[in-house]
PDB file of C-alpha atoms and ligand atoms in Angstrom:
ATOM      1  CA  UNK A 299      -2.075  47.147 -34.758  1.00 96.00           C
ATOM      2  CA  UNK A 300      -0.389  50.354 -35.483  1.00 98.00           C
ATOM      3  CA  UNK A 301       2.661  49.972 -36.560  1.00 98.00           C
ATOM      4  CA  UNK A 302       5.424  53.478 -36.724  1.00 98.00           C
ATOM      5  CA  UNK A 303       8.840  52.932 -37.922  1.00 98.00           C
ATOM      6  CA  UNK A 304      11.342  55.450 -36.622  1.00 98.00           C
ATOM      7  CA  UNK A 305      14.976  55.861 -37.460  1.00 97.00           C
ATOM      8  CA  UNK A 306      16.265  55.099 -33.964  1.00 98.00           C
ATOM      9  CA  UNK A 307      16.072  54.937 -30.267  1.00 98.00           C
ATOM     10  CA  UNK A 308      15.629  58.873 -29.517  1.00 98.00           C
ATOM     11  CA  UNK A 309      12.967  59.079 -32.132  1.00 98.00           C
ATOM     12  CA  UNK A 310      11.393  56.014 -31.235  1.00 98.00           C
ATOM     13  CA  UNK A 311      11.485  57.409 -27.475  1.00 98.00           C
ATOM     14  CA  UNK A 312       9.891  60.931 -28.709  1.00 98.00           C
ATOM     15  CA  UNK A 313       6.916  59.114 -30.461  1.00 98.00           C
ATOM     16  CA  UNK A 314       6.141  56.734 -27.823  1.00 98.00           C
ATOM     17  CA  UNK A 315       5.677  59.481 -25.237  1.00 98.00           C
ATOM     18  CA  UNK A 316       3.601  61.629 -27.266  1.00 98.00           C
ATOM     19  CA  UNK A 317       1.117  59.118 -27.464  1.00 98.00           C
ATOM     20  CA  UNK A 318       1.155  59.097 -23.256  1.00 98.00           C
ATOM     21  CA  UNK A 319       1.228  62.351 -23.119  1.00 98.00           C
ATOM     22  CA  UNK A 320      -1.495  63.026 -25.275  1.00 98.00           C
ATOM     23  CA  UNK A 321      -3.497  60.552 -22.322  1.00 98.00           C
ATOM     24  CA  UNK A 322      -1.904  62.507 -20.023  1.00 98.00           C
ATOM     25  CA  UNK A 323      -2.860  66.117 -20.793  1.00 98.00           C
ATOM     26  CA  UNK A 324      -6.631  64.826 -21.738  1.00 98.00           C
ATOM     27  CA  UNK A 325      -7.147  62.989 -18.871  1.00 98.00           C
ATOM     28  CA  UNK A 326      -5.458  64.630 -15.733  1.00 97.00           C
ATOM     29  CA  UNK A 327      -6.844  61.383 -13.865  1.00 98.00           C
ATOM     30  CA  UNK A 328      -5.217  58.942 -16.104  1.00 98.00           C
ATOM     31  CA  UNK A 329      -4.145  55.810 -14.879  1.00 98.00           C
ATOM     32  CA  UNK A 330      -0.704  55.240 -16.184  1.00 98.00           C
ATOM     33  CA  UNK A 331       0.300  51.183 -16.706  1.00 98.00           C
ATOM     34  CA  UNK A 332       4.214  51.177 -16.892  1.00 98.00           C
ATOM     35  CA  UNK A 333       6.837  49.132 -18.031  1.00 98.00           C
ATOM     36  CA  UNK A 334      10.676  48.854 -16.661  1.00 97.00           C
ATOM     37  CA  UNK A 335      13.868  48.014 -18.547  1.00 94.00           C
ATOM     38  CA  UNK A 336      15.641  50.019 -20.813  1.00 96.00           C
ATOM     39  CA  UNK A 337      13.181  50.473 -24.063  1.00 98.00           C
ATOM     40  CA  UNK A 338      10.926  52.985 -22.142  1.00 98.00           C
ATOM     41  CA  UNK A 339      14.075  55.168 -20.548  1.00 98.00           C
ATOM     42  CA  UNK A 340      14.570  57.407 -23.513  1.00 98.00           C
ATOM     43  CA  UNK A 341      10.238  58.313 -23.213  1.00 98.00           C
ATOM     44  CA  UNK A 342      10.470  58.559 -19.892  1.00 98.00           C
ATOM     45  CA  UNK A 343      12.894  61.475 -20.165  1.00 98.00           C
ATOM     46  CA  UNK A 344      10.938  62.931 -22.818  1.00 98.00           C
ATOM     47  CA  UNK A 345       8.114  63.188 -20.517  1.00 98.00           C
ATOM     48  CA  UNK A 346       9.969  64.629 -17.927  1.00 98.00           C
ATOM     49  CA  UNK A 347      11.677  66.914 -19.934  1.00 98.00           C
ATOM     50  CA  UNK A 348       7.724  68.062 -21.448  1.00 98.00           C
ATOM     51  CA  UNK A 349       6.535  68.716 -17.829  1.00 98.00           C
ATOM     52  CA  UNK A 350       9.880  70.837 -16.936  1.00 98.00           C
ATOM     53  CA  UNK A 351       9.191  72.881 -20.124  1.00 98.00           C
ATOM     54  CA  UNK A 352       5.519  72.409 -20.367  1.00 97.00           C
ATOM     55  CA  UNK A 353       4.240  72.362 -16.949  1.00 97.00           C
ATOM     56  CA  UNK A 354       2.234  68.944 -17.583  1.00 98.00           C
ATOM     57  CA  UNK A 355       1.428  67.830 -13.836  1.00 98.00           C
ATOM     58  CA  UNK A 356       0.911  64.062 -12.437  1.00 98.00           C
ATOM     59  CA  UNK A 357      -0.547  65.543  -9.452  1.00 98.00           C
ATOM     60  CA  UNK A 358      -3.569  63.129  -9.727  1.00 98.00           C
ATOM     61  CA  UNK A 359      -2.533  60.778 -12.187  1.00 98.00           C
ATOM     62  CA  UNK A 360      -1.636  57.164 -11.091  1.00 98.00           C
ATOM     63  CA  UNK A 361       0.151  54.294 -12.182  1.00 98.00           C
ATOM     64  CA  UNK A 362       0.771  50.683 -12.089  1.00 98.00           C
ATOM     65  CA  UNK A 363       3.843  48.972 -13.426  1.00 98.00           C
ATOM     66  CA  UNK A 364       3.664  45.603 -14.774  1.00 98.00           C
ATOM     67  CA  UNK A 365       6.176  43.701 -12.519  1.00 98.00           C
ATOM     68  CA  UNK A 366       8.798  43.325  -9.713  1.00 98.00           C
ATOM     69  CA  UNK A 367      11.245  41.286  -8.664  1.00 97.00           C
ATOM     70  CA  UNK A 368      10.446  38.586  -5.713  1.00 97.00           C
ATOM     71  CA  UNK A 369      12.691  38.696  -3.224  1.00 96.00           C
ATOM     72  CA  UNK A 370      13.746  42.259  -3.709  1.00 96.00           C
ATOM     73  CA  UNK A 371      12.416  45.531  -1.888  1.00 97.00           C
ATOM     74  CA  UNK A 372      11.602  49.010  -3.326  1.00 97.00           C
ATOM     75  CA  UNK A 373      14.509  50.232  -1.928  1.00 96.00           C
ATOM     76  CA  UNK A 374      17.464  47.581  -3.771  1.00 94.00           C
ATOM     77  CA  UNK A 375      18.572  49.564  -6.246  1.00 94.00           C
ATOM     78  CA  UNK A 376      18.125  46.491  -8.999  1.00 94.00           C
ATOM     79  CA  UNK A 377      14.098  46.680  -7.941  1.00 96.00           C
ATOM     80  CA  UNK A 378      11.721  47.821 -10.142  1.00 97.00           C
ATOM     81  CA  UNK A 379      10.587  50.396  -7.691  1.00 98.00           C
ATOM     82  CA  UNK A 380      13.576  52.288  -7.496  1.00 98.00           C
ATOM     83  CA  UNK A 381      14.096  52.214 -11.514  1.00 98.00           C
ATOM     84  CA  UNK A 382      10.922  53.595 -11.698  1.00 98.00           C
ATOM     85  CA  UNK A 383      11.898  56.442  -8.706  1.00 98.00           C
ATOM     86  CA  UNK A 384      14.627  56.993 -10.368  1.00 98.00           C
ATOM     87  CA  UNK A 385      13.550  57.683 -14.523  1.00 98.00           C
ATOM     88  CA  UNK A 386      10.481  58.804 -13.846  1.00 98.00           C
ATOM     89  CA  UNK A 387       8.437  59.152  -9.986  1.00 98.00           C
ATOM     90  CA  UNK A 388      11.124  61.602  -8.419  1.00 98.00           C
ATOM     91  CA  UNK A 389      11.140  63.513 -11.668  1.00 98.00           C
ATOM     92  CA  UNK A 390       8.081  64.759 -12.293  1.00 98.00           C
ATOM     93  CA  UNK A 391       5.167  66.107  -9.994  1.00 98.00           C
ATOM     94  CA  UNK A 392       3.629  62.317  -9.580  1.00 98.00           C
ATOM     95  CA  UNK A 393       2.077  61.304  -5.094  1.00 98.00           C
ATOM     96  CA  UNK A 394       4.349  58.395  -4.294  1.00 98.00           C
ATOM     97  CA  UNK A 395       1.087  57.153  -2.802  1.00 98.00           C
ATOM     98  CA  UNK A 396      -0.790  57.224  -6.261  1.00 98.00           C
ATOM     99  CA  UNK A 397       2.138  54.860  -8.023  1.00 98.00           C
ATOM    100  CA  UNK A 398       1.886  51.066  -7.359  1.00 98.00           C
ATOM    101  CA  UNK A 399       4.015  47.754  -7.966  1.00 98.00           C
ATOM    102  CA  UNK A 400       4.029  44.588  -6.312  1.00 98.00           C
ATOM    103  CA  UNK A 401       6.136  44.006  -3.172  1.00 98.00           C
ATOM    104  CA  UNK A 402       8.955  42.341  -3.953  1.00 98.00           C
ATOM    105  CA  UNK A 403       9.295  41.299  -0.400  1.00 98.00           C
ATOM    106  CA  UNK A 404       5.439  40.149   1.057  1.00 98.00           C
ATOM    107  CA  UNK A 405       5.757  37.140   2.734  1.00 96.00           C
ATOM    108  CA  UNK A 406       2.407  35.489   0.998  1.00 98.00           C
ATOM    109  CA  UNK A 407       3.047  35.516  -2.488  1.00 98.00           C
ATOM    110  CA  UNK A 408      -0.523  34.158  -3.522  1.00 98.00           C
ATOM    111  CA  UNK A 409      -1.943  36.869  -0.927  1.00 98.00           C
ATOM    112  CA  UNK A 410       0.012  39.510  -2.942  1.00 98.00           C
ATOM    113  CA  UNK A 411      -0.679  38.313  -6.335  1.00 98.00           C
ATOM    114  CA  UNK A 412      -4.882  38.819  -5.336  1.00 98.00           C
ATOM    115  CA  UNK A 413      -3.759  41.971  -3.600  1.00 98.00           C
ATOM    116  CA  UNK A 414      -2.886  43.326  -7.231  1.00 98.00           C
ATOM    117  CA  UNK A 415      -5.206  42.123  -9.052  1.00 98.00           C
ATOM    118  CA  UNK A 416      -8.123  43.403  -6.520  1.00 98.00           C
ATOM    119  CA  UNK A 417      -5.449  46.655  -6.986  1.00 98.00           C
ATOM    120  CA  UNK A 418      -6.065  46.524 -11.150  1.00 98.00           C
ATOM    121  CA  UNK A 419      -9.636  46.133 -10.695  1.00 97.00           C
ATOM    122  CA  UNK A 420     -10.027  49.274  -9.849  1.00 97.00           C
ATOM    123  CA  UNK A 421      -7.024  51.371 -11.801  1.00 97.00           C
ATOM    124  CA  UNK A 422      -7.729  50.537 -14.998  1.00 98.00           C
ATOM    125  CA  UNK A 423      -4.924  51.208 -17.222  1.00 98.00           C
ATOM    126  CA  UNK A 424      -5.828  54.532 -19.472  1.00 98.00           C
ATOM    127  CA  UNK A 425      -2.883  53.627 -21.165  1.00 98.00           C
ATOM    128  CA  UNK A 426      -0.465  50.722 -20.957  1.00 99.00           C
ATOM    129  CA  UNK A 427       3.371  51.154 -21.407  1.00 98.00           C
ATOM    130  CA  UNK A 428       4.973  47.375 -22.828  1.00 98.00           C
ATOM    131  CA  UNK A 429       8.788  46.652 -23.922  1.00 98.00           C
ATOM    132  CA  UNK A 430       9.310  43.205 -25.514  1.00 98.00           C
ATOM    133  CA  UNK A 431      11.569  40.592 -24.161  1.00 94.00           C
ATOM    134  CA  UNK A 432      14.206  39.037 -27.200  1.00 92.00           C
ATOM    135  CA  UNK A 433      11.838  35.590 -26.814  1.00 92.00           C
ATOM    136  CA  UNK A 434       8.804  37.609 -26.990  1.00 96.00           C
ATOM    137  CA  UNK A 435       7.569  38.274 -23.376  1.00 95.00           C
ATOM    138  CA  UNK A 436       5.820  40.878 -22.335  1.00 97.00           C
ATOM    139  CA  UNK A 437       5.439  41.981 -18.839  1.00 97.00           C
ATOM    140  CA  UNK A 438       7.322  38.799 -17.440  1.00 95.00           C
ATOM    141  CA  UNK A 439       4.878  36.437 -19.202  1.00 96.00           C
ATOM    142  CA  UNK A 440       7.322  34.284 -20.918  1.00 93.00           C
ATOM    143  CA  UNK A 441       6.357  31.769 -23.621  1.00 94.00           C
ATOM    144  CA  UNK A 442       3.503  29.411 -22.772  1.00 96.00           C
ATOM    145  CA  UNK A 443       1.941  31.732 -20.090  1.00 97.00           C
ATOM    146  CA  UNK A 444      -2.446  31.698 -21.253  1.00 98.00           C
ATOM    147  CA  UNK A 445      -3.730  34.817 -22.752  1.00 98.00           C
ATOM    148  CA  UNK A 446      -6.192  34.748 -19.759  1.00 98.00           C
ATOM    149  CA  UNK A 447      -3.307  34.728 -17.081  1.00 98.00           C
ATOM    150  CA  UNK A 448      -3.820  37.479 -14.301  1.00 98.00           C
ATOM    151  CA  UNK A 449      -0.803  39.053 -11.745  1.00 98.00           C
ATOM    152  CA  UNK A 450       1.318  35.627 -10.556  1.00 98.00           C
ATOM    153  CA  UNK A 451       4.485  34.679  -9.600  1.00 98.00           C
ATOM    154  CA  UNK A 452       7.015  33.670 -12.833  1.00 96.00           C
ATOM    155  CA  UNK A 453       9.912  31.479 -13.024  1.00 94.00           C
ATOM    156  CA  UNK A 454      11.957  33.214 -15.207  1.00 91.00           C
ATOM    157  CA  UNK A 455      13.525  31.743 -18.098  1.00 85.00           C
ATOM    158  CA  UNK A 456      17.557  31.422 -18.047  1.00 90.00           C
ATOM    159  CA  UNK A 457      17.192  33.589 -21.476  1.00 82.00           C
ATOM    160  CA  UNK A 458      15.607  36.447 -19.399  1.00 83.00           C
ATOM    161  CA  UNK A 459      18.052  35.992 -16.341  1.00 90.00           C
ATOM    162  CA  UNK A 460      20.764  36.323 -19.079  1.00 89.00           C
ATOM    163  CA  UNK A 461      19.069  39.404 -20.409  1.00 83.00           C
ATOM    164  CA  UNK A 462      18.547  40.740 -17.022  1.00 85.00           C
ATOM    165  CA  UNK A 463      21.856  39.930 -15.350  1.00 89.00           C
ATOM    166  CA  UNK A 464      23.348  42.789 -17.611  1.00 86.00           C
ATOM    167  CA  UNK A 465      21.944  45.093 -14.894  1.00 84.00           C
ATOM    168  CA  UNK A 466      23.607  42.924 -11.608  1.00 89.00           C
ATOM    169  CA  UNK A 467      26.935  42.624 -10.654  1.00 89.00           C
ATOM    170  CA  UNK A 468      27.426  39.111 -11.543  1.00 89.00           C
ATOM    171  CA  UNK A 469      24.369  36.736 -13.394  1.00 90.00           C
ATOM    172  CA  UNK A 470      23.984  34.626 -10.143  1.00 91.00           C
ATOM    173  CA  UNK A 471      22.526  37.711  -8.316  1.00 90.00           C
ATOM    174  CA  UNK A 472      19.531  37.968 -10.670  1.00 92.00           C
ATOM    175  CA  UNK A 473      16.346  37.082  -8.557  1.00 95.00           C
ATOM    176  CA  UNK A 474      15.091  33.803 -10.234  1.00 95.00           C
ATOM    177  CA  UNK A 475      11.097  34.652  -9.663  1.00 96.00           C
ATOM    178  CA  UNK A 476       9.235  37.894 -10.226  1.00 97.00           C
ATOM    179  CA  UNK A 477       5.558  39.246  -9.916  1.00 98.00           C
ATOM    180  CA  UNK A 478       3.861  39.721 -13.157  1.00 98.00           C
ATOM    181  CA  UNK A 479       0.278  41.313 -14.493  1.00 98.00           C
ATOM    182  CA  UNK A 480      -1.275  39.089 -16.261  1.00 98.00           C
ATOM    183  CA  UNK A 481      -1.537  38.967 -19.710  1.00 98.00           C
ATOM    184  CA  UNK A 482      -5.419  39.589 -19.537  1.00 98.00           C
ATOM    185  CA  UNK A 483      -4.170  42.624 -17.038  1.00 98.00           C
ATOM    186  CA  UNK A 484      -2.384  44.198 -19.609  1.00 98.00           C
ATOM    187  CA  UNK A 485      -4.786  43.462 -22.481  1.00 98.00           C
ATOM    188  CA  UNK A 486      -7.620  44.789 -20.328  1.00 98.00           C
ATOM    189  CA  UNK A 487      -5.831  48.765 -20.737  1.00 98.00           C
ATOM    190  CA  UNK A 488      -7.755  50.927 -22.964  1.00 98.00           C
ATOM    191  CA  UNK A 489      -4.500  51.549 -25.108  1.00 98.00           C
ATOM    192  CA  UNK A 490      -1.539  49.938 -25.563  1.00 98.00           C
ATOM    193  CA  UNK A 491       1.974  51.310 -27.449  1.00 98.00           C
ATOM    194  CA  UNK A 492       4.812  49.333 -27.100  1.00 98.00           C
ATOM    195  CA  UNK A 493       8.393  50.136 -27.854  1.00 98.00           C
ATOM    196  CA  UNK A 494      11.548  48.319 -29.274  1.00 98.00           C
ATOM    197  CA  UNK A 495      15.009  49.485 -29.716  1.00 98.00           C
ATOM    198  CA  UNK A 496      17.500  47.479 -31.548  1.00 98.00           C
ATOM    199  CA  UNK A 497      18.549  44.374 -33.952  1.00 98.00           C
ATOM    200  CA  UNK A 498      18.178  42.160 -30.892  1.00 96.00           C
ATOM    201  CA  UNK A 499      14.488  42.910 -30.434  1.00 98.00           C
ATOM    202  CA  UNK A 500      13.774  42.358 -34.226  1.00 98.00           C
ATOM    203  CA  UNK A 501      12.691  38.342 -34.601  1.00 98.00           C
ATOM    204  CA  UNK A 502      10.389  39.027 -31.516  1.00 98.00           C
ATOM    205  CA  UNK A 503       8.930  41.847 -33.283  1.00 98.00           C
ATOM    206  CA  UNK A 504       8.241  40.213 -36.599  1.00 98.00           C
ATOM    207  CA  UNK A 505       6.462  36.916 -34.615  1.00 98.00           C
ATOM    208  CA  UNK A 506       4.031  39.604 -32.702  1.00 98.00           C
ATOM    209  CA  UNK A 507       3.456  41.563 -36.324  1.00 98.00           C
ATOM    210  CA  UNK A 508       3.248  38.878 -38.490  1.00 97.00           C
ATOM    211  CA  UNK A 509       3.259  35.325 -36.768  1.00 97.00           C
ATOM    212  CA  UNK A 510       0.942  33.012 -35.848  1.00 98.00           C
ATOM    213  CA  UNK A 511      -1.329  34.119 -32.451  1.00 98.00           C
ATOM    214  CA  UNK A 512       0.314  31.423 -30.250  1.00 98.00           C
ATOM    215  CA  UNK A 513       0.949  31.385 -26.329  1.00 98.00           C
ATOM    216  CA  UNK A 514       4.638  30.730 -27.137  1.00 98.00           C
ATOM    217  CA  UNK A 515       5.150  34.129 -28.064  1.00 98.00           C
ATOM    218  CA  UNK A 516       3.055  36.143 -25.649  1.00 98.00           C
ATOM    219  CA  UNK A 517       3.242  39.857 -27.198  1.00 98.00           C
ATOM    220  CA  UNK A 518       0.851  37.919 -29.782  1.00 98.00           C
ATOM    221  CA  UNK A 519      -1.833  38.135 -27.597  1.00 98.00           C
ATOM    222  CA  UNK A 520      -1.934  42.231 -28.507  1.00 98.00           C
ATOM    223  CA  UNK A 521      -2.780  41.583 -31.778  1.00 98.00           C
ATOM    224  CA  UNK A 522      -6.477  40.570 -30.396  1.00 96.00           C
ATOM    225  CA  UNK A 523      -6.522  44.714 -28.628  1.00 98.00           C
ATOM    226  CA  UNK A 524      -8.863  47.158 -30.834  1.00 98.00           C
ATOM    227  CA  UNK A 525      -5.936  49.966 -29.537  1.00 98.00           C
ATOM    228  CA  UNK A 526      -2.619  48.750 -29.787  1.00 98.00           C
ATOM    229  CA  UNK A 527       0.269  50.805 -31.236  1.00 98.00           C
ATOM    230  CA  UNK A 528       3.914  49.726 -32.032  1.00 98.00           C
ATOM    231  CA  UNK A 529       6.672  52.024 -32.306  1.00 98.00           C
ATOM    232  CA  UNK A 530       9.800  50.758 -33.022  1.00 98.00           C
ATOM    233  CA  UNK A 531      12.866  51.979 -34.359  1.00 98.00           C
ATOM    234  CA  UNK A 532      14.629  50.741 -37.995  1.00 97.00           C
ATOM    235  CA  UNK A 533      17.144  48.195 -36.350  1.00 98.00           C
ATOM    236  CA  UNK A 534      13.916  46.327 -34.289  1.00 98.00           C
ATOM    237  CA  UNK A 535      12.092  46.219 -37.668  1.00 98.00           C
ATOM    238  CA  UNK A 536      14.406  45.044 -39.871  1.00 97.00           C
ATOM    239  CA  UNK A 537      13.016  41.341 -40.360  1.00 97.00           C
ATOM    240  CA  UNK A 538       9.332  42.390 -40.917  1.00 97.00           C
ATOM    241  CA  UNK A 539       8.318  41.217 -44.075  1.00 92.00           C
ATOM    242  CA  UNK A 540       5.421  43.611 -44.930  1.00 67.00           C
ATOM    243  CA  UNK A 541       6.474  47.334 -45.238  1.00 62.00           C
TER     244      UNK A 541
HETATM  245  C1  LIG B 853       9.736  45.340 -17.747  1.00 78.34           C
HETATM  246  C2  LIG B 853       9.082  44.257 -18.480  1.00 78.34           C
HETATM  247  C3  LIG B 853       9.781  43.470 -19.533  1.00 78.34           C
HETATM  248  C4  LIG B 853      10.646  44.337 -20.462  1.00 78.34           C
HETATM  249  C5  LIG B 853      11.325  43.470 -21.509  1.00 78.34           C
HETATM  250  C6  LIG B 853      12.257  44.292 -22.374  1.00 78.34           C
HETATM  251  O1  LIG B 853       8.858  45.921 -16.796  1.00 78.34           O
HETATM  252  O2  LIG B 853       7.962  43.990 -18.199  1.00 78.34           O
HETATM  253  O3  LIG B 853       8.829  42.782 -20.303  1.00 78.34           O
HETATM  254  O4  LIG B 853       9.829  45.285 -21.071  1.00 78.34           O
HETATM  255  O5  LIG B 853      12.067  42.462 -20.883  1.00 78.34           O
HETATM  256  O6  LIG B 853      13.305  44.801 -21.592  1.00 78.34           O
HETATM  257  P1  LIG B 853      14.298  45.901 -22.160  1.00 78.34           P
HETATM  258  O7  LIG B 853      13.480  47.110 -22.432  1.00 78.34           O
HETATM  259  O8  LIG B 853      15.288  46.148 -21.053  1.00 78.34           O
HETATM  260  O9  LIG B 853      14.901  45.323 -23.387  1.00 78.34           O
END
């Protein structure tokens, strides 16, 4: 793993993206594997603001984000969907009809599940966006889920309803299920970087760095990728032992 150490959030933001970017502009093709929450916000603006000033188009590039919430549809504004609309799709030059996410609202969830992974089959992830949860999840794989998991249904743990509930109006509207890539999904992307902000974020961080490779912390599983790199800022670092 590749580890960079910035001084905070903005910088942290400005490093992850140039290392999409750099995808981006190489391969206008790219297949873009994106992440939700609020980590990634800060890059996604930097891109945006590079293809205002720079002109970098999306025009053929696609994407497919890691997760969604069950029960929700692309247009609630707490869906994944719309976040992404919102930070990044209706910013930038991207076809609606190149991005992809589960649907929060199919009525077979096993038929959707083998919907997206028939989907990832064939959209290999150039490069693969992650945040990490505070217990260590990535995507919504939360502690326990196999290293050799592919897109299923999650019960989500009350610690990630708690995280998540920040974002509803009260913690009893937080959907209880989502959709989730697999963790052999997201290991299969050429390239991973993944981004943390913040003191909170900083025990998870030292267990992927420097614990043992276990199920019960999931973002473990990157440390067996030959292209992973970590960018986090001074806060999300602070109990790493190694400098
Ligand atoms: C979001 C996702 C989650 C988040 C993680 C961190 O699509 O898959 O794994 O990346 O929960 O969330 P934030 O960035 O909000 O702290």
């Amino acid at each position: 793993m590749k580890v960079i150490i910035t001084e905070d959030y903005l910088s942290m933001s400005r490093e992850a993206a140039k290392i999409v970017l750099a995808v981006v502009k190489k391969n206008p093709r790219a297949v873009l594997g994106l992440a939700t929450g609020d980590s990634p916000i800060g890059m996604y603006e930097e891109m945006i603001r590079d293809h205002e000033q720079n002109g970098t188009s999306y025009e053929f590039i696609s994407s497919v984000n890691l997760d969604e919430y069950v029960g929700l549809p692309a247009s609630h504004v707490q869906s994944y969907a719309y976040f992404m609309r919102k930070h990044l799709f209706d910013r930038v030059n991207i076809d609606l009809n190149n991005t992809a996410l589960p649907d929060g609202v199919a009525k077979d969830k096993q038929a959707e599940c083998d919907r997206y992974n028939a989907l990832l089959a064939t959209k290999r992830q150039s490069v693969q966006v992650l945040g990490i949860g505070s217990n260590g999840h990535i995507g919504f794989n939360e502690p326990g889920t196999p290293f050799d998991s592919v897109t299923h249904v999650v019960d989500l743990t009350p610690n990630t309803i708690k995280d998540n509930s920040r974002l509803f109006a009260s913690v009893d509207e937080v959907p209880t299920q989502a959709y989730s890539m697999g963790i052999s999904n997201i290991l299969n992307a050429e390239k991973i970087v993944i981004v943390a902000s913040g003191e909170k974020k900083a025990w998870a961080v030292r267990q992927m760095i420097e614990g043992e490779i276990s199920p019960a912390v999931p973002a473990t599983a990157l440390r067996g990728h030959k292209d992973v790199t970590v960018v986090i800022d001074a806060a999300a670092a602070s109990l790493l032992r190694r400098e």
